[in-house]
């Protein structure tokens, strides 16, 4: 017994010494559970850039798309808890437990929480050829085209899926879902006219709205936005969809069991990154708001996700929109 106790102590001491060295010249992978070029990817790449200096490491973004973020999140849940594999994911961490029966990971117990990064509004956009130029005209077009409308999403459990389901429920219309590995490929098809509608983060839609490649009809937040590009868009609540409100947030996670010394180093670096003026400007230009409250602490992040799960579960169930 004594030998085992000694071996365990020696192992713990070595592990603690490694944690002190972290990152110790190792490359850090941030897994993005969606396709490259989309909104979650955009946040991760900007964040990787801002984390490089405070962490003193090479940081690589690894796109592991599929199943509305479940595949990438499950990969990180099973990765070695040594701080070299992290996950950047969005509100899916709070809606997947209700939307997806077997996601392959447990949000509450499979991760160390490292802090919330930002909040991002969504916009309701369409292919450019839709004969509507404001929400009222869009609503008329939707009513006239019942059963014929294609609505893109990034897979069951994704933000676009959630937003699209709530939109169909609020407008009492059924649309045909067209799933992609992320909203980067979805928006390409929207621009090309292969799909009709998409609900997506401003971090992806702003450049396309500005370039007039898509039409924008409304924002999903409770209040209008104040960026010059989006300030004239009505909220969906103003457009008559009572209580409609979806805001996407992104958080950083490590596999459960990552040592407190490592998670503290990452959280300290994250807090430096969230104050980086370059990172803040890039995010604000795209309509995102960088986190600056108790949620940037691991405890606050965990509490927030638990509160979001509790908030979304009854809404999803009441709308009858969960996936079997
Ligand atoms: N915006 C996507 C979603 O609908 C995800 C992405 O491609 O970043 O969840």
Short mmCIF file of C-alpha atoms and ligand atoms in Angstrom, two decimals:
data_model
loop_
_atom_site.label_atom_id
_atom_site.label_comp_id
_atom_site.label_asym_id
_atom_site.label_seq_id
_atom_site.Cartn_x
_atom_site.Cartn_y
_atom_site.Cartn_z
CA UNK A 1 0.00 0.00 0.00
CA UNK A 2 2.82 2.33 0.97
CA UNK A 3 4.51 1.77 -2.39
CA UNK A 4 1.30 2.76 -4.21
CA UNK A 5 0.88 5.82 -2.04
CA UNK A 6 4.44 6.85 -2.76
CA UNK A 7 4.02 6.26 -6.52
CA UNK A 8 0.79 8.30 -6.52
CA UNK A 9 2.51 11.12 -4.65
CA UNK A 10 5.48 11.05 -7.04
CA UNK A 11 3.08 11.13 -10.03
CA UNK A 12 1.15 14.06 -8.55
CA UNK A 13 4.42 15.92 -7.94
CA UNK A 14 5.59 15.37 -11.54
CA UNK A 15 2.17 16.44 -12.88
CA UNK A 16 2.29 19.59 -10.72
CA UNK A 17 5.82 20.36 -11.97
CA UNK A 18 4.59 20.00 -15.58
CA UNK A 19 1.70 22.33 -14.81
CA UNK A 20 4.18 24.95 -13.56
CA UNK A 21 6.02 24.70 -16.92
CA UNK A 22 2.84 25.03 -18.99
CA UNK A 23 2.74 25.65 -21.90
CA UNK A 24 6.42 24.69 -21.96
CA UNK A 25 6.94 25.06 -25.71
CA UNK A 26 3.89 22.98 -26.59
CA UNK A 27 1.41 24.02 -29.28
CA UNK A 28 -2.09 24.71 -28.02
CA UNK A 29 -5.01 23.59 -30.21
CA UNK A 30 -8.27 25.45 -29.96
CA UNK A 31 -10.95 23.15 -31.35
CA UNK A 32 -13.72 24.98 -33.22
CA UNK A 33 -16.67 22.62 -33.67
CA UNK A 34 -17.78 24.31 -36.93
CA UNK A 35 -16.41 24.90 -40.41
CA UNK A 36 -13.56 27.35 -41.05
CA UNK A 37 -14.53 30.87 -42.08
CA UNK A 38 -17.74 31.01 -39.99
CA UNK A 39 -18.62 33.01 -36.89
CA UNK A 40 -17.29 30.65 -34.21
CA UNK A 41 -14.11 30.23 -36.27
CA UNK A 42 -13.79 34.05 -36.57
CA UNK A 43 -13.97 34.46 -32.78
CA UNK A 44 -11.49 31.61 -32.22
CA UNK A 45 -8.95 32.99 -34.70
CA UNK A 46 -9.11 36.50 -33.24
CA UNK A 47 -8.85 35.04 -29.74
CA UNK A 48 -5.91 32.78 -30.67
CA UNK A 49 -4.10 35.86 -31.90
CA UNK A 50 -4.81 37.75 -28.67
CA UNK A 51 -3.83 34.78 -26.47
CA UNK A 52 -0.50 34.10 -28.18
CA UNK A 53 1.47 36.70 -26.22
CA UNK A 54 0.00 36.28 -22.74
CA UNK A 55 0.20 32.47 -22.99
CA UNK A 56 3.62 32.49 -24.66
CA UNK A 57 2.64 29.66 -26.99
CA UNK A 58 1.87 28.80 -30.58
CA UNK A 59 -1.89 28.53 -30.85
CA UNK A 60 -3.57 26.68 -33.68
CA UNK A 61 -7.26 26.60 -34.55
CA UNK A 62 -8.47 23.08 -35.32
CA UNK A 63 -11.85 22.87 -37.08
CA UNK A 64 -13.73 19.72 -36.07
CA UNK A 65 -17.18 20.37 -37.53
CA UNK A 66 -20.35 18.29 -37.56
CA UNK A 67 -23.56 17.52 -35.66
CA UNK A 68 -24.16 21.10 -34.58
CA UNK A 69 -20.88 21.21 -32.56
CA UNK A 70 -21.35 17.88 -30.74
CA UNK A 71 -18.47 16.15 -32.58
CA UNK A 72 -15.84 18.78 -31.73
CA UNK A 73 -17.05 19.20 -28.16
CA UNK A 74 -17.00 15.42 -27.59
CA UNK A 75 -13.44 15.27 -28.99
CA UNK A 76 -12.24 17.85 -26.45
CA UNK A 77 -14.14 16.11 -23.62
CA UNK A 78 -12.05 12.99 -24.36
CA UNK A 79 -8.69 14.75 -24.98
CA UNK A 80 -5.72 14.58 -22.59
CA UNK A 81 -6.30 17.13 -19.80
CA UNK A 82 -2.92 18.77 -20.26
CA UNK A 83 -3.96 22.21 -21.55
CA UNK A 84 -2.95 21.52 -25.15
CA UNK A 85 -6.51 20.89 -26.41
CA UNK A 86 -9.14 23.52 -25.68
CA UNK A 87 -12.66 24.09 -26.98
CA UNK A 88 -14.21 27.35 -28.14
CA UNK A 89 -17.94 26.84 -28.39
CA UNK A 90 -21.10 28.91 -28.28
CA UNK A 91 -24.59 28.74 -26.81
CA UNK A 92 -24.80 25.15 -28.09
CA UNK A 93 -23.19 24.18 -24.77
CA UNK A 94 -26.46 25.25 -23.10
CA UNK A 95 -29.02 24.19 -25.71
CA UNK A 96 -27.56 20.84 -26.82
CA UNK A 97 -28.43 19.14 -23.47
CA UNK A 98 -32.12 19.79 -24.30
CA UNK A 99 -31.99 19.75 -28.11
CA UNK A 100 -29.94 16.58 -28.57
CA UNK A 101 -30.69 13.30 -26.82
CA UNK A 102 -27.17 11.77 -26.99
CA UNK A 103 -24.60 14.49 -27.70
CA UNK A 104 -21.61 12.32 -26.68
CA UNK A 105 -20.50 14.63 -23.87
CA UNK A 106 -21.86 16.11 -20.66
CA UNK A 107 -21.65 19.88 -20.53
CA UNK A 108 -21.87 19.97 -16.74
CA UNK A 109 -19.20 17.36 -15.90
CA UNK A 110 -16.84 16.83 -18.85
CA UNK A 111 -15.13 20.24 -18.91
CA UNK A 112 -13.17 22.77 -16.93
CA UNK A 113 -14.67 26.20 -17.58
CA UNK A 114 -12.13 28.87 -18.53
CA UNK A 115 -14.27 31.96 -19.11
CA UNK A 116 -16.84 33.54 -21.43
CA UNK A 117 -15.35 35.42 -24.39
CA UNK A 118 -18.16 37.51 -25.93
CA UNK A 119 -21.83 37.98 -26.72
CA UNK A 120 -22.94 38.08 -30.35
CA UNK A 121 -26.35 39.06 -31.76
CA UNK A 122 -27.91 37.20 -34.67
CA UNK A 123 -29.52 38.55 -37.82
CA UNK A 124 -32.27 37.12 -39.99
CA UNK A 125 -30.98 37.21 -43.58
CA UNK A 126 -32.09 35.93 -46.99
CA UNK A 127 -30.75 35.23 -50.44
CA UNK A 128 -30.48 38.49 -52.40
CA UNK A 129 -33.21 37.59 -54.91
CA UNK A 130 -36.07 37.35 -52.41
CA UNK A 131 -38.69 39.98 -53.42
CA UNK A 132 -38.83 41.66 -50.01
CA UNK A 133 -37.00 44.67 -48.64
CA UNK A 134 -38.23 44.82 -45.05
CA UNK A 135 -39.57 42.42 -42.45
CA UNK A 136 -43.23 43.09 -43.34
CA UNK A 137 -42.61 42.20 -46.98
CA UNK A 138 -40.63 39.14 -45.90
CA UNK A 139 -43.53 37.97 -43.70
CA UNK A 140 -45.88 38.33 -46.70
CA UNK A 141 -43.45 36.39 -48.91
CA UNK A 142 -43.14 33.64 -46.27
CA UNK A 143 -46.94 33.36 -46.02
CA UNK A 144 -47.25 33.13 -49.82
CA UNK A 145 -44.55 30.44 -50.07
CA UNK A 146 -45.57 28.03 -47.31
CA UNK A 147 -43.99 24.62 -47.74
CA UNK A 148 -41.44 25.87 -50.28
CA UNK A 149 -38.92 27.70 -48.09
CA UNK A 150 -35.44 26.33 -47.31
CA UNK A 151 -33.81 27.44 -44.08
CA UNK A 152 -30.08 26.81 -43.62
CA UNK A 153 -28.49 25.77 -40.33
CA UNK A 154 -25.23 24.47 -38.90
CA UNK A 155 -26.69 21.17 -37.70
CA UNK A 156 -29.00 20.11 -34.88
CA UNK A 157 -28.06 21.99 -31.72
CA UNK A 158 -26.32 24.86 -33.50
CA UNK A 159 -27.27 28.48 -32.90
CA UNK A 160 -28.76 28.86 -36.38
CA UNK A 161 -30.79 25.70 -35.79
CA UNK A 162 -32.11 27.02 -32.47
CA UNK A 163 -32.90 30.45 -33.93
CA UNK A 164 -34.55 28.93 -37.00
CA UNK A 165 -36.68 26.59 -34.90
CA UNK A 166 -37.84 29.43 -32.67
CA UNK A 167 -38.56 31.57 -35.74
CA UNK A 168 -40.70 28.83 -37.31
CA UNK A 169 -42.49 28.29 -34.03
CA UNK A 170 -43.13 32.05 -33.55
CA UNK A 171 -44.36 32.54 -37.13
CA UNK A 172 -46.23 29.20 -37.21
CA UNK A 173 -44.57 28.20 -40.46
CA UNK A 174 -42.74 25.03 -41.41
CA UNK A 175 -39.59 25.36 -43.46
CA UNK A 176 -37.25 22.72 -44.84
CA UNK A 177 -34.04 22.62 -42.79
CA UNK A 178 -30.81 22.41 -44.78
CA UNK A 179 -27.91 21.45 -42.48
CA UNK A 180 -24.27 22.43 -43.09
CA UNK A 181 -21.06 21.92 -41.13
CA UNK A 182 -21.12 25.56 -40.12
CA UNK A 183 -22.69 28.77 -41.32
CA UNK A 184 -19.69 29.66 -43.52
CA UNK A 185 -20.83 27.14 -46.17
CA UNK A 186 -24.49 27.99 -45.44
CA UNK A 187 -23.98 31.68 -46.19
CA UNK A 188 -22.12 30.80 -49.42
CA UNK A 189 -25.18 28.85 -50.55
CA UNK A 190 -27.48 31.68 -49.42
CA UNK A 191 -25.53 34.15 -51.54
CA UNK A 192 -25.73 31.68 -54.44
CA UNK A 193 -29.51 31.32 -54.01
CA UNK A 194 -29.45 27.59 -53.13
CA UNK A 195 -31.20 28.29 -49.82
CA UNK A 196 -33.68 31.03 -48.91
CA UNK A 197 -33.17 32.07 -45.28
CA UNK A 198 -30.58 31.90 -42.52
CA UNK A 199 -30.34 33.12 -38.97
CA UNK A 200 -26.68 33.78 -38.15
CA UNK A 201 -24.30 35.71 -35.95
CA UNK A 202 -23.35 39.25 -36.93
CA UNK A 203 -19.70 38.12 -36.89
CA UNK A 204 -20.52 36.23 -40.10
CA UNK A 205 -23.29 38.30 -41.62
CA UNK A 206 -21.98 41.87 -41.23
CA UNK A 207 -19.49 41.76 -44.15
CA UNK A 208 -22.13 40.15 -46.41
CA UNK A 209 -24.81 42.67 -45.41
CA UNK A 210 -22.36 45.50 -46.01
CA UNK A 211 -21.42 44.08 -49.43
CA UNK A 212 -25.17 43.72 -50.24
CA UNK A 213 -24.62 40.03 -50.96
CA UNK A 214 -27.56 39.10 -48.73
CA UNK A 215 -30.68 40.90 -47.50
CA UNK A 216 -31.03 41.56 -43.77
CA UNK A 217 -34.46 41.89 -42.14
CA UNK A 218 -34.11 41.91 -38.36
CA UNK A 219 -31.90 41.32 -35.35
CA UNK A 220 -32.68 38.68 -32.73
CA UNK A 221 -31.76 40.75 -29.68
CA UNK A 222 -34.31 42.47 -27.43
CA UNK A 223 -32.87 45.89 -28.35
CA UNK A 224 -31.65 47.31 -31.65
CA UNK A 225 -27.89 47.25 -32.19
CA UNK A 226 -25.79 50.38 -32.33
CA UNK A 227 -23.24 49.52 -35.01
CA UNK A 228 -23.56 51.92 -37.99
CA UNK A 229 -24.30 49.02 -40.34
CA UNK A 230 -27.04 47.32 -38.31
CA UNK A 231 -28.64 50.12 -36.29
CA UNK A 232 -31.64 50.49 -38.62
CA UNK A 233 -32.64 46.83 -38.48
CA UNK A 234 -35.74 46.21 -36.31
CA UNK A 235 -35.72 43.58 -33.60
CA UNK A 236 -37.91 40.55 -34.23
CA UNK A 237 -39.92 41.66 -31.19
CA UNK A 238 -40.64 45.02 -32.88
CA UNK A 239 -41.61 43.04 -35.97
CA UNK A 240 -44.31 41.37 -33.89
CA UNK A 241 -42.67 38.16 -32.63
CA UNK A 242 -43.43 38.46 -28.94
CA UNK A 243 -40.56 37.62 -26.55
CA UNK A 244 -38.24 36.56 -29.39
CA UNK A 245 -34.69 36.91 -28.13
CA UNK A 246 -31.54 34.98 -28.99
CA UNK A 247 -28.04 36.18 -28.15
CA UNK A 248 -25.08 33.92 -28.81
CA UNK A 249 -22.16 33.77 -26.41
CA UNK A 250 -18.85 31.98 -26.74
CA UNK A 251 -16.83 30.33 -23.99
CA UNK A 252 -13.48 28.58 -23.63
CA UNK A 253 -13.21 25.08 -22.11
CA UNK A 254 -10.56 22.48 -21.24
CA UNK A 255 -11.11 18.75 -20.68
CA UNK A 256 -12.21 17.83 -17.15
CA UNK A 257 -9.22 17.05 -14.93
CA UNK A 258 -6.94 19.76 -16.35
CA UNK A 259 -4.92 20.91 -13.33
CA UNK A 260 -5.89 24.11 -11.48
CA UNK A 261 -2.38 25.49 -12.20
CA UNK A 262 -2.99 25.16 -15.96
CA UNK A 263 -6.58 26.42 -15.93
CA UNK A 264 -5.45 29.46 -13.92
CA UNK A 265 -2.72 30.22 -16.46
CA UNK A 266 -5.23 30.01 -19.31
CA UNK A 267 -7.82 32.10 -17.48
CA UNK A 268 -5.20 34.74 -16.61
CA UNK A 269 -4.17 34.89 -20.29
CA UNK A 270 -7.82 35.02 -21.38
CA UNK A 271 -8.41 38.04 -19.13
CA UNK A 272 -5.44 39.80 -20.76
CA UNK A 273 -6.78 38.92 -24.24
CA UNK A 274 -10.25 40.26 -23.38
CA UNK A 275 -8.67 43.65 -22.61
CA UNK A 276 -6.57 43.69 -25.81
CA UNK A 277 -7.75 46.79 -27.75
CA UNK A 278 -7.12 45.09 -31.07
CA UNK A 279 -9.27 42.10 -30.14
CA UNK A 280 -12.02 44.37 -28.76
CA UNK A 281 -12.05 46.51 -31.92
CA UNK A 282 -12.17 43.51 -34.28
CA UNK A 283 -15.10 42.05 -32.35
CA UNK A 284 -16.98 45.34 -32.06
CA UNK A 285 -16.62 45.99 -35.78
CA UNK A 286 -18.58 42.76 -36.31
CA UNK A 287 -21.31 43.60 -33.79
CA UNK A 288 -19.94 41.41 -30.96
CA UNK A 289 -19.44 42.59 -27.38
CA UNK A 290 -16.35 41.31 -25.56
CA UNK A 291 -17.15 39.92 -22.09
CA UNK A 292 -16.26 42.15 -19.18
CA UNK A 293 -18.18 40.79 -16.19
CA UNK A 294 -18.16 37.94 -13.67
CA UNK A 295 -18.50 35.40 -16.50
CA UNK A 296 -14.82 35.82 -17.41
CA UNK A 297 -14.00 33.87 -14.22
CA UNK A 298 -14.31 30.05 -14.38
CA UNK A 299 -16.90 30.03 -11.57
CA UNK A 300 -18.95 32.77 -13.22
CA UNK A 301 -18.74 30.99 -16.58
CA UNK A 302 -19.96 27.72 -15.08
CA UNK A 303 -22.84 29.42 -13.24
CA UNK A 304 -23.83 31.28 -16.41
CA UNK A 305 -23.93 28.10 -18.51
CA UNK A 306 -26.04 26.36 -15.82
CA UNK A 307 -28.41 29.36 -15.84
CA UNK A 308 -28.58 29.28 -19.65
CA UNK A 309 -29.40 25.54 -19.61
CA UNK A 310 -32.19 26.27 -17.10
CA UNK A 311 -33.41 29.21 -19.22
CA UNK A 312 -33.42 27.46 -22.60
CA UNK A 313 -34.70 24.03 -21.58
CA UNK A 314 -38.35 25.12 -20.95
CA UNK A 315 -38.33 27.48 -23.98
CA UNK A 316 -37.14 24.68 -26.28
CA UNK A 317 -39.61 22.22 -24.78
CA UNK A 318 -42.53 24.69 -24.87
CA UNK A 319 -41.81 25.47 -28.52
CA UNK A 320 -41.74 21.71 -29.10
CA UNK A 321 -38.57 22.14 -31.09
CA UNK A 322 -36.21 19.60 -29.57
CA UNK A 323 -34.71 16.92 -31.76
CA UNK A 324 -35.39 13.22 -31.03
N1 LIG B 1 -23.16 30.18 -36.59
C1 LIG B 1 -23.11 28.77 -36.52
C2 LIG B 1 -24.28 28.24 -35.76
O1 LIG B 1 -25.30 28.33 -36.33
C3 LIG B 1 -21.88 28.11 -36.17
C4 LIG B 1 -20.66 28.49 -36.96
O2 LIG B 1 -20.46 28.14 -38.12
O3 LIG B 1 -19.86 29.13 -36.33
O4 LIG B 1 -24.22 27.68 -34.70
#
